[in-house]
Short mmCIF file of C-alpha atoms in Angstrom, two decimals:
data_model
loop_
_atom_site.label_atom_id
_atom_site.label_comp_id
_atom_site.label_asym_id
_atom_site.label_seq_id
_atom_site.Cartn_x
_atom_site.Cartn_y
_atom_site.Cartn_z
CA MET Q 19 8.69 -25.61 19.80
CA THR Q 20 7.74 -27.50 16.66
CA LEU Q 21 8.36 -26.17 13.16
CA LEU Q 22 4.63 -25.63 12.70
CA ASP Q 23 4.34 -23.67 15.95
CA ARG Q 24 7.32 -21.54 15.02
CA ILE Q 25 5.93 -20.68 11.60
CA THR Q 26 2.42 -19.89 12.81
CA THR Q 27 3.67 -17.53 15.51
CA VAL Q 28 5.37 -15.30 12.95
CA LEU Q 29 2.18 -13.37 12.30
CA PRO Q 30 1.34 -12.46 15.93
CA ARG Q 31 4.94 -11.41 16.67
CA GLY Q 32 5.04 -9.21 13.61
CA THR Q 33 1.62 -7.80 14.37
CA ALA Q 34 2.55 -6.87 17.93
CA VAL Q 35 5.80 -5.14 17.01
CA VAL Q 36 4.83 -3.36 13.80
CA GLY Q 37 1.34 -2.51 15.04
CA ILE Q 38 2.37 0.51 17.08
CA GLY Q 39 4.30 2.05 14.19
CA THR Q 40 1.49 1.30 11.76
CA ALA Q 41 -1.06 2.88 14.11
CA LEU Q 42 1.03 6.05 14.29
CA LEU Q 43 1.50 6.20 10.54
CA GLY Q 44 -2.17 5.48 9.90
CA GLY Q 45 -3.23 8.14 12.40
CA ALA Q 46 -0.79 10.56 10.82
CA ASN Q 47 -2.63 10.30 7.52
CA TYR Q 48 -5.76 11.53 9.25
CA VAL Q 49 -3.99 14.37 11.01
CA HIS Q 50 -2.26 15.35 7.76
CA LEU Q 51 -5.48 15.36 5.74
CA ALA Q 52 -7.44 17.05 8.51
CA ALA Q 53 -4.83 19.79 8.89
CA ALA Q 54 -4.80 20.36 5.14
CA GLY Q 55 -8.60 20.31 4.94
CA HIS Q 56 -8.91 23.00 7.61
CA SER Q 57 -6.10 25.12 6.13
CA LEU Q 58 -6.51 25.00 2.34
CA SER Q 59 -9.17 26.37 0.03
CA VAL Q 60 -11.53 23.89 -1.66
CA ASP Q 61 -9.60 24.06 -4.95
CA ASP Q 62 -6.21 23.70 -3.24
CA MET Q 63 -7.53 20.80 -1.18
CA ALA Q 64 -8.75 19.12 -4.37
CA SER Q 65 -5.26 19.45 -5.88
CA PHE Q 66 -3.68 18.15 -2.68
CA SER Q 67 -6.17 15.24 -2.67
CA VAL Q 68 -5.17 14.23 -6.18
CA LEU Q 69 -1.44 14.46 -5.33
CA TRP Q 70 -1.95 12.40 -2.18
CA THR Q 71 -3.83 9.80 -4.23
CA ILE Q 72 -1.15 9.61 -6.94
CA VAL Q 73 1.56 9.10 -4.33
CA ALA Q 74 -0.52 6.38 -2.66
CA SER Q 75 -1.17 4.61 -5.95
CA VAL Q 76 1.73 5.08 -8.38
CA GLY Q 77 4.36 5.51 -5.66
CA LEU Q 78 3.38 2.43 -3.70
CA GLY Q 79 2.73 0.53 -6.92
CA LEU Q 80 6.32 1.04 -8.07
CA PHE Q 81 8.29 0.73 -4.84
CA PHE Q 82 6.34 -1.65 -2.61
CA PRO Q 83 7.24 -4.53 -4.99
CA VAL Q 84 10.90 -3.73 -4.31
CA GLU Q 85 10.21 -4.12 -0.59
CA GLN Q 86 8.39 -7.39 -1.21
CA GLU Q 87 11.14 -8.90 -3.34
CA VAL Q 88 13.90 -7.77 -0.97
CA THR Q 89 11.94 -9.21 1.97
CA ARG Q 90 11.45 -12.52 0.18
CA LEU Q 91 15.10 -12.90 -0.84
CA VAL Q 92 16.56 -11.77 2.49
CA ALA Q 93 14.23 -14.08 4.44
CA ALA Q 94 15.34 -17.00 2.27
CA ARG Q 95 19.01 -16.09 2.84
CA VAL Q 96 18.45 -15.97 6.61
CA VAL Q 97 17.08 -19.54 6.47
CA ALA Q 98 20.12 -20.60 4.41
CA GLY Q 99 22.60 -18.76 6.67
CA ASP Q 100 23.71 -16.46 3.85
CA GLY Q 101 24.45 -12.72 4.07
CA SER Q 102 22.04 -10.09 2.72
CA LEU Q 103 24.39 -7.25 1.69
CA PRO Q 104 24.37 -8.29 -2.00
CA VAL Q 105 20.55 -8.14 -1.99
CA LEU Q 106 20.66 -4.64 -0.48
CA ARG Q 107 23.03 -3.43 -3.19
CA ARG Q 108 20.99 -4.89 -6.01
CA GLY Q 109 17.81 -3.57 -4.46
CA ALA Q 110 19.25 -0.06 -4.23
CA VAL Q 111 20.14 -0.07 -7.92
CA LEU Q 112 16.70 -1.38 -8.80
CA ALA Q 113 14.88 1.22 -6.68
CA GLY Q 114 17.05 3.95 -8.19
CA GLY Q 115 16.23 2.83 -11.71
CA LEU Q 116 12.49 2.83 -11.02
CA LEU Q 117 12.78 6.26 -9.42
CA ALA Q 118 14.60 7.66 -12.48
CA ALA Q 119 11.89 6.21 -14.72
CA VAL Q 120 9.20 8.16 -12.88
CA LEU Q 121 11.12 11.41 -12.28
CA LEU Q 122 12.07 11.88 -15.92
CA PRO Q 123 8.47 12.20 -17.20
CA LEU Q 124 7.67 14.54 -14.31
CA ALA Q 125 10.54 16.80 -15.36
CA LEU Q 126 9.74 16.67 -19.07
CA PHE Q 127 5.99 17.15 -18.76
CA ALA Q 128 5.72 19.24 -15.60
CA GLY Q 129 3.51 21.84 -17.28
CA PRO Q 130 0.85 19.51 -18.72
CA ILE Q 131 0.80 17.42 -15.53
CA ALA Q 132 0.30 20.55 -13.42
CA ASP Q 133 -2.51 21.75 -15.69
CA LEU Q 134 -4.29 18.40 -15.68
CA PHE Q 135 -4.16 17.60 -11.97
CA PHE Q 136 -3.04 20.62 -9.94
CA HIS Q 137 -4.73 23.71 -11.43
CA GLY Q 138 -1.42 24.64 -13.08
CA ASP Q 139 0.67 24.62 -9.88
CA ARG Q 140 4.08 23.26 -10.95
CA ALA Q 141 5.34 23.31 -7.37
CA LEU Q 142 3.09 20.33 -6.67
CA VAL Q 143 4.82 18.39 -9.46
CA LEU Q 144 8.09 19.00 -7.58
CA ALA Q 145 6.45 17.82 -4.36
CA LEU Q 146 5.25 14.71 -6.18
CA GLY Q 147 8.80 13.89 -7.25
CA GLY Q 148 10.05 14.37 -3.72
CA ALA Q 149 7.42 12.01 -2.33
CA PHE Q 150 8.36 9.35 -4.90
CA THR Q 151 12.02 9.68 -3.86
CA ALA Q 152 11.16 9.21 -0.19
CA LEU Q 153 9.07 6.12 -0.94
CA ALA Q 154 11.89 4.53 -2.95
CA VAL Q 155 14.32 4.83 -0.05
CA ALA Q 156 11.80 3.84 2.61
CA HIS Q 157 10.57 0.67 0.93
CA LEU Q 158 14.09 -0.55 0.20
CA THR Q 159 15.12 -0.29 3.85
CA ARG Q 160 11.81 -1.75 5.08
CA GLY Q 161 12.33 -4.76 2.84
CA MET Q 162 15.70 -5.37 4.47
CA LEU Q 163 14.33 -5.00 7.99
CA ALA Q 164 11.35 -7.30 7.35
CA GLY Q 165 13.48 -9.97 5.69
CA LEU Q 166 15.93 -9.90 8.58
CA GLY Q 167 13.05 -10.22 11.04
CA ARG Q 168 13.96 -6.90 12.69
CA PHE Q 169 10.38 -5.81 13.18
CA GLU Q 170 11.27 -3.53 16.09
CA ALA Q 171 13.26 -1.33 13.72
CA TYR Q 172 10.62 -1.74 11.00
CA GLY Q 173 7.93 -0.55 13.38
CA LEU Q 174 10.15 2.27 14.62
CA GLN Q 175 10.60 3.57 11.07
CA LEU Q 176 6.84 3.53 10.50
CA GLY Q 177 6.24 5.22 13.85
CA LEU Q 178 8.82 7.94 13.29
CA ASP Q 179 7.38 8.60 9.83
CA GLY Q 180 3.92 8.97 11.34
CA LEU Q 181 5.05 11.09 14.26
CA LEU Q 182 6.89 13.51 11.98
CA ARG Q 183 3.86 13.81 9.69
CA ILE Q 184 1.69 14.66 12.69
CA VAL Q 185 4.10 17.25 14.06
CA LEU Q 186 4.85 18.91 10.73
CA SER Q 187 1.28 19.07 9.44
CA ALA Q 188 -0.07 20.26 12.79
CA ALA Q 189 2.62 22.95 12.92
CA LEU Q 190 1.65 24.16 9.44
CA ALA Q 191 -2.03 24.32 10.42
CA LEU Q 192 -1.35 26.12 13.71
CA ALA Q 193 0.85 28.63 11.88
CA GLY Q 194 -2.01 29.39 9.50
CA VAL Q 195 -0.12 28.17 6.42
CA GLY Q 196 -2.33 27.93 3.33
CA SER Q 197 0.22 26.44 0.92
CA SER Q 198 -0.67 23.10 -0.65
CA PHE Q 199 3.02 22.69 -1.58
CA LEU Q 200 4.18 22.80 2.05
CA PHE Q 201 1.53 20.31 3.14
CA ALA Q 202 2.63 18.06 0.26
CA ALA Q 203 6.30 18.45 1.21
CA VAL Q 204 5.54 16.67 4.49
CA MET Q 205 5.28 13.47 2.44
CA THR Q 206 8.94 13.88 1.50
CA ALA Q 207 10.48 15.12 4.74
CA ALA Q 208 8.91 12.67 7.19
CA PRO Q 209 9.84 9.39 5.43
CA LEU Q 210 13.39 10.50 4.64
CA VAL Q 211 14.14 11.50 8.23
CA SER Q 212 12.65 8.25 9.55
CA VAL Q 213 14.88 6.26 7.18
CA LEU Q 214 17.99 8.09 8.33
CA LEU Q 215 17.17 7.42 11.98
CA THR Q 216 16.63 3.67 11.39
CA LEU Q 217 19.47 3.09 8.94
CA PRO Q 218 21.95 1.60 11.50
CA PRO Q 219 19.95 -1.66 11.98
CA VAL Q 220 19.80 -2.06 8.21
CA LEU Q 221 23.54 -1.68 7.83
CA ARG Q 222 24.32 -3.93 10.81
CA GLY Q 223 22.14 -6.68 9.38
CA ALA Q 224 23.63 -6.42 5.88
CA ARG Q 225 26.37 -9.04 6.15
CA SER Q 226 28.49 -10.08 3.21
CA GLY Q 227 27.24 -13.12 1.35
CA SER Q 228 27.10 -14.91 -1.94
CA THR Q 229 26.50 -12.84 -5.06
CA ALA Q 230 22.88 -11.88 -5.60
CA GLN Q 231 21.84 -12.68 -9.14
CA TRP Q 232 19.80 -10.08 -10.96
CA ARG Q 233 17.51 -12.86 -12.13
CA GLU Q 234 16.47 -13.55 -8.52
CA LEU Q 235 15.40 -9.95 -8.00
CA ILE Q 236 13.89 -9.00 -11.33
CA GLU Q 237 12.65 -12.31 -12.71
CA HIS Q 238 9.11 -11.53 -11.63
CA LEU Q 239 9.48 -7.83 -10.85
CA GLY Q 240 7.69 -6.60 -13.96
CA LEU Q 241 4.74 -8.86 -13.18
CA LEU Q 242 4.80 -7.79 -9.54
CA VAL Q 243 4.99 -4.08 -10.37
CA GLY Q 244 2.08 -4.54 -12.76
CA SER Q 245 0.05 -6.29 -10.05
CA THR Q 246 0.85 -3.69 -7.40
CA LEU Q 247 0.20 -0.74 -9.69
CA LEU Q 248 -3.18 -2.16 -10.67
CA ALA Q 249 -3.93 -2.86 -7.00
CA GLN Q 250 -3.17 0.73 -6.06
CA VAL Q 251 -5.14 2.04 -9.02
CA LEU Q 252 -8.13 -0.01 -7.90
CA VAL Q 253 -8.03 1.27 -4.33
CA ASN Q 254 -7.31 4.92 -5.16
CA VAL Q 255 -8.72 5.63 -8.61
CA ALA Q 256 -12.13 6.88 -7.44
CA VAL Q 257 -10.66 10.28 -6.56
CA VAL Q 258 -8.71 10.65 -9.81
CA SER Q 259 -11.53 9.39 -12.04
CA THR Q 260 -13.96 11.79 -10.39
CA LYS Q 261 -11.51 14.64 -10.99
CA LEU Q 262 -11.18 13.70 -14.68
CA ILE Q 263 -14.91 13.14 -15.26
CA ALA Q 264 -16.23 16.06 -13.21
CA THR Q 265 -13.42 18.58 -13.55
CA ASP Q 266 -15.30 21.41 -11.81
CA ASP Q 267 -16.67 19.43 -8.85
CA SER Q 268 -13.86 20.12 -6.35
CA ALA Q 269 -16.23 19.50 -3.44
CA LEU Q 270 -16.94 15.91 -4.50
CA VAL Q 271 -13.24 15.20 -5.17
CA ALA Q 272 -12.20 16.47 -1.72
CA ALA Q 273 -15.07 14.65 0.02
CA LEU Q 274 -14.32 11.37 -1.75
CA LEU Q 275 -10.69 11.37 -0.65
CA SER Q 276 -11.67 12.00 2.96
CA ALA Q 277 -14.35 9.28 2.78
CA LEU Q 278 -11.93 6.79 1.22
CA VAL Q 279 -9.35 7.45 3.91
CA LEU Q 280 -11.96 7.08 6.65
CA ALA Q 281 -13.38 3.87 5.15
CA ARG Q 282 -9.85 2.52 4.83
CA VAL Q 283 -8.98 2.69 8.52
CA PRO Q 284 -8.66 -1.13 8.58
CA LEU Q 285 -6.27 -0.93 5.63
CA PHE Q 286 -3.84 1.04 7.79
CA ALA Q 287 -4.23 -1.53 10.57
CA PHE Q 288 -3.76 -4.29 7.99
CA GLY Q 289 -0.24 -3.02 7.43
CA ALA Q 290 0.56 -4.08 10.99
CA PHE Q 291 0.83 -7.70 9.92
CA GLN Q 292 1.38 -7.45 6.15
CA ALA Q 293 5.19 -7.36 6.43
CA SER Q 294 5.32 -10.21 8.96
CA LEU Q 295 2.84 -12.19 6.86
CA LEU Q 296 5.09 -12.04 3.80
CA ALA Q 297 8.13 -12.97 5.88
CA GLY Q 298 6.21 -15.85 7.49
CA LEU Q 299 4.92 -17.22 4.18
CA SER Q 300 8.39 -16.88 2.62
CA THR Q 301 9.96 -18.74 5.54
CA ALA Q 302 7.38 -21.52 5.42
CA GLN Q 303 7.90 -21.86 1.67
CA ALA Q 304 11.70 -21.97 2.04
CA GLU Q 305 11.48 -24.66 4.76
CA GLY Q 306 8.91 -26.71 2.85
CA ASP Q 307 6.24 -26.55 5.58
CA SER Q 308 3.07 -26.64 3.46
CA ARG Q 309 0.76 -27.19 6.43
CA GLY Q 310 2.22 -24.25 8.31
CA TYR Q 311 1.92 -22.18 5.15
CA ARG Q 312 -1.76 -23.04 4.71
CA ARG Q 313 -2.58 -22.47 8.37
CA LEU Q 314 -0.89 -19.06 8.35
CA LEU Q 315 -2.76 -18.04 5.19
CA LEU Q 316 -6.16 -19.09 6.54
CA ARG Q 317 -5.50 -17.31 9.80
CA ALA Q 318 -4.56 -14.10 7.97
CA CYS Q 319 -7.74 -14.26 5.85
CA ALA Q 320 -9.91 -14.71 8.95
CA MET Q 321 -8.25 -11.78 10.74
CA THR Q 322 -8.60 -9.59 7.66
CA ALA Q 323 -12.29 -10.34 7.14
CA GLY Q 324 -13.07 -9.68 10.80
CA LEU Q 325 -11.11 -6.45 10.78
CA GLY Q 326 -12.88 -5.18 7.68
CA ALA Q 327 -16.35 -6.07 8.97
CA ALA Q 328 -15.83 -4.43 12.36
CA PHE Q 329 -14.52 -1.18 10.97
CA GLY Q 330 -17.04 -1.19 8.12
CA ILE Q 331 -20.00 -1.13 10.52
CA GLY Q 332 -18.51 1.87 12.31
CA ALA Q 333 -17.78 3.69 9.06
CA VAL Q 334 -21.34 3.31 7.79
CA ALA Q 335 -22.79 4.52 11.08
CA LEU Q 336 -20.44 7.42 11.80
CA GLY Q 337 -18.71 8.28 8.51
CA PRO Q 338 -21.14 10.91 7.18
CA VAL Q 339 -21.06 12.75 10.52
CA LEU Q 340 -17.28 12.58 10.96
CA LEU Q 341 -16.28 13.85 7.50
CA PRO Q 342 -17.15 17.54 8.04
CA VAL Q 343 -15.88 17.47 11.63
CA LEU Q 344 -12.53 15.77 11.05
CA PHE Q 345 -11.62 16.91 7.54
CA ASN Q 346 -13.79 19.98 6.99
CA SER Q 347 -15.13 18.10 3.96
CA PRO Q 348 -18.19 19.24 2.00
CA ASP Q 349 -21.29 17.46 3.32
CA VAL Q 350 -22.15 15.58 0.12
CA LEU Q 351 -21.82 11.88 1.11
CA GLY Q 352 -24.16 9.59 3.07
CA PRO Q 353 -24.27 6.09 4.68
CA LEU Q 354 -24.73 4.26 1.36
CA ASP Q 355 -21.48 5.74 0.08
CA PHE Q 356 -19.69 4.21 3.06
CA VAL Q 357 -21.36 0.83 2.51
CA TRP Q 358 -19.73 0.54 -0.90
CA LEU Q 359 -16.40 2.00 0.23
CA SER Q 360 -16.19 -0.27 3.31
CA LEU Q 361 -17.15 -3.37 1.32
CA GLY Q 362 -14.54 -2.52 -1.29
CA THR Q 363 -11.90 -2.06 1.41
CA THR Q 364 -12.60 -5.43 3.07
CA LEU Q 365 -12.46 -7.25 -0.26
CA TYR Q 366 -9.34 -5.34 -1.25
CA MET Q 367 -7.53 -6.40 1.94
CA LEU Q 368 -8.46 -10.03 1.29
CA ALA Q 369 -7.05 -9.66 -2.21
CA MET Q 370 -3.79 -8.35 -0.74
CA VAL Q 371 -3.52 -11.37 1.57
CA LEU Q 372 -4.22 -13.80 -1.26
CA GLY Q 373 -1.74 -11.92 -3.43
CA GLN Q 374 0.99 -12.53 -0.85
CA ALA Q 375 0.22 -16.24 -1.11
CA LEU Q 376 0.37 -16.18 -4.91
CA LEU Q 377 3.70 -14.32 -4.75
CA THR Q 378 5.36 -16.76 -2.35
CA SER Q 379 3.95 -19.84 -4.10
CA GLY Q 380 5.36 -18.78 -7.47
CA ALA Q 381 2.07 -17.77 -9.09
CA VAL Q 382 3.07 -14.21 -9.95
CA ARG Q 383 1.59 -14.37 -13.45
CA GLN Q 384 -1.74 -15.52 -12.07
CA GLN Q 385 -1.62 -12.70 -9.54
CA LEU Q 386 -1.23 -10.15 -12.33
CA MET Q 387 -4.05 -11.82 -14.27
CA ALA Q 388 -6.36 -11.42 -11.27
CA TRP Q 389 -5.61 -7.69 -10.99
CA ILE Q 390 -6.06 -7.22 -14.75
CA VAL Q 391 -9.49 -8.85 -14.67
CA GLY Q 392 -10.46 -6.87 -11.56
CA THR Q 393 -9.31 -3.60 -13.10
CA ALA Q 394 -11.29 -4.36 -16.25
CA ALA Q 395 -14.40 -4.83 -14.11
CA LEU Q 396 -13.67 -1.53 -12.34
CA VAL Q 397 -13.33 0.30 -15.67
CA ALA Q 398 -16.56 -1.22 -16.99
CA VAL Q 399 -18.53 -0.02 -13.97
CA THR Q 400 -16.84 3.40 -14.02
CA LEU Q 401 -17.86 3.90 -17.65
CA SER Q 402 -21.43 2.77 -17.03
CA PRO Q 403 -24.36 5.23 -17.15
CA LEU Q 404 -24.83 5.14 -13.36
CA GLU Q 405 -24.71 8.37 -11.37
CA LEU Q 406 -21.04 9.45 -11.03
CA ARG Q 407 -20.63 9.22 -7.27
CA GLY Q 408 -22.29 5.82 -7.08
CA ARG Q 409 -20.47 4.26 -10.00
CA VAL Q 410 -16.94 5.10 -8.79
CA GLU Q 411 -17.78 3.62 -5.37
CA ILE Q 412 -19.47 0.50 -6.76
CA ALA Q 413 -16.57 0.06 -9.19
CA TYR Q 414 -14.19 -0.15 -6.21
CA ALA Q 415 -16.24 -2.92 -4.58
CA VAL Q 416 -16.91 -4.87 -7.78
CA GLY Q 417 -13.28 -4.70 -8.92
CA SER Q 418 -12.05 -5.97 -5.54
CA LEU Q 419 -14.60 -8.79 -5.53
CA VAL Q 420 -13.50 -9.97 -8.96
CA VAL Q 421 -9.83 -9.99 -7.87
CA VAL Q 422 -10.63 -12.04 -4.75
CA THR Q 423 -12.67 -14.51 -6.80
CA VAL Q 424 -9.95 -15.10 -9.39
CA MET Q 425 -7.20 -15.41 -6.75
CA THR Q 426 -9.26 -17.88 -4.73
CA LEU Q 427 -9.79 -20.09 -7.76
CA VAL Q 428 -6.05 -20.10 -8.46
CA LEU Q 429 -5.09 -20.84 -4.86
CA ARG Q 430 -7.54 -23.71 -4.54
CA SER Q 431 -5.36 -25.68 -6.91
CA ARG Q 432 -1.93 -24.30 -5.97
CA VAL Q 433 -2.08 -24.10 -2.19
CA VAL Q 434 -5.12 -25.67 -0.57
CA TYR Q 435 -5.30 -28.94 -2.50
CA ARG Q 436 -1.55 -29.42 -2.47
CA SER Q 437 -1.45 -28.80 1.31
CA VAL Q 438 -4.29 -31.25 1.98
CA HIS Q 439 -2.57 -34.06 0.07
CA SER Q 440 0.97 -33.36 1.35
#
């Protein structure tokens, strides 16, 4: 097998292995939200929706960059024949520091945070902290597994997480539990148990090696955290901004979360090859195979666009009918809402693919610039005089389009042209 063949098969192998776990975890989000929607009051569901959104935005924004950097460094060490234990240790300290930075404000300002987002329920602030803790641990171990190429264990962790979410949330619903705190606590229990059950492969793969320099891990971390936080804000902010602008419209807040989750079905499937894509691009970069790198990137973009288009058509056709049935959501959204949400999701996934390329090609600053410009576009549309529901949905699509445009312009000079002339 040639070097090019070996590099370009990284994506399918990763997709096949991680896909099952991603499907379970993606499906678990639907079961979790559906169980909560059929069990909680409209106000409690609105609070749960905001908590779920904060975890999906701030939590992933802080800790997914740790996974990305650990994956990148471990993959490079595998190519060089070096051990990854020093990277694991540094990564654990880094994840712990980020976790402390987010838990401290939650502890100090629990009352105001509860009043602003959760109708004064401080227990949900505690659940929020627990979910952040689980994400910190999960993304650290997933970074190790992806960098080592142990996608079976990576997929198993995702699958166990999803399976536990399904079982726990379904059990709460069947038992007639109406506590938003207990439904939120599922986001802590499921990831932590899945990490414990998949920890042995992490420890077995963590061989001793040369000292990991802090500079390697944190040189671009601030830029990467900024990019990921803005990315998560862009994809999740519609729910939070609606809550802040229309504080009494719990029905619209709950419906928007359910619609966003439904429109983002391809985003869950996208995770099936995101980890293997980063590992493949990192490996190609480390081995100097620019043609393999370019081919892998173009293939990922084509798959992503096709995935988004296929699911988008289904969402527009069936979304308004499925919302009340699956999530017990208020019937306040129509096909046009799903047009904007599906378009935004497809563009957002393309931005994530291009962002992986910018990360591995050393253009982290340009990646952050793209997300800053896109977020500025989102804010401008959100503050426009358009009708509230329409403007938060259009802002999602416009912001994602701007990010894709800026990233494409950067990559044309950094990746495509350089690959053509190599």
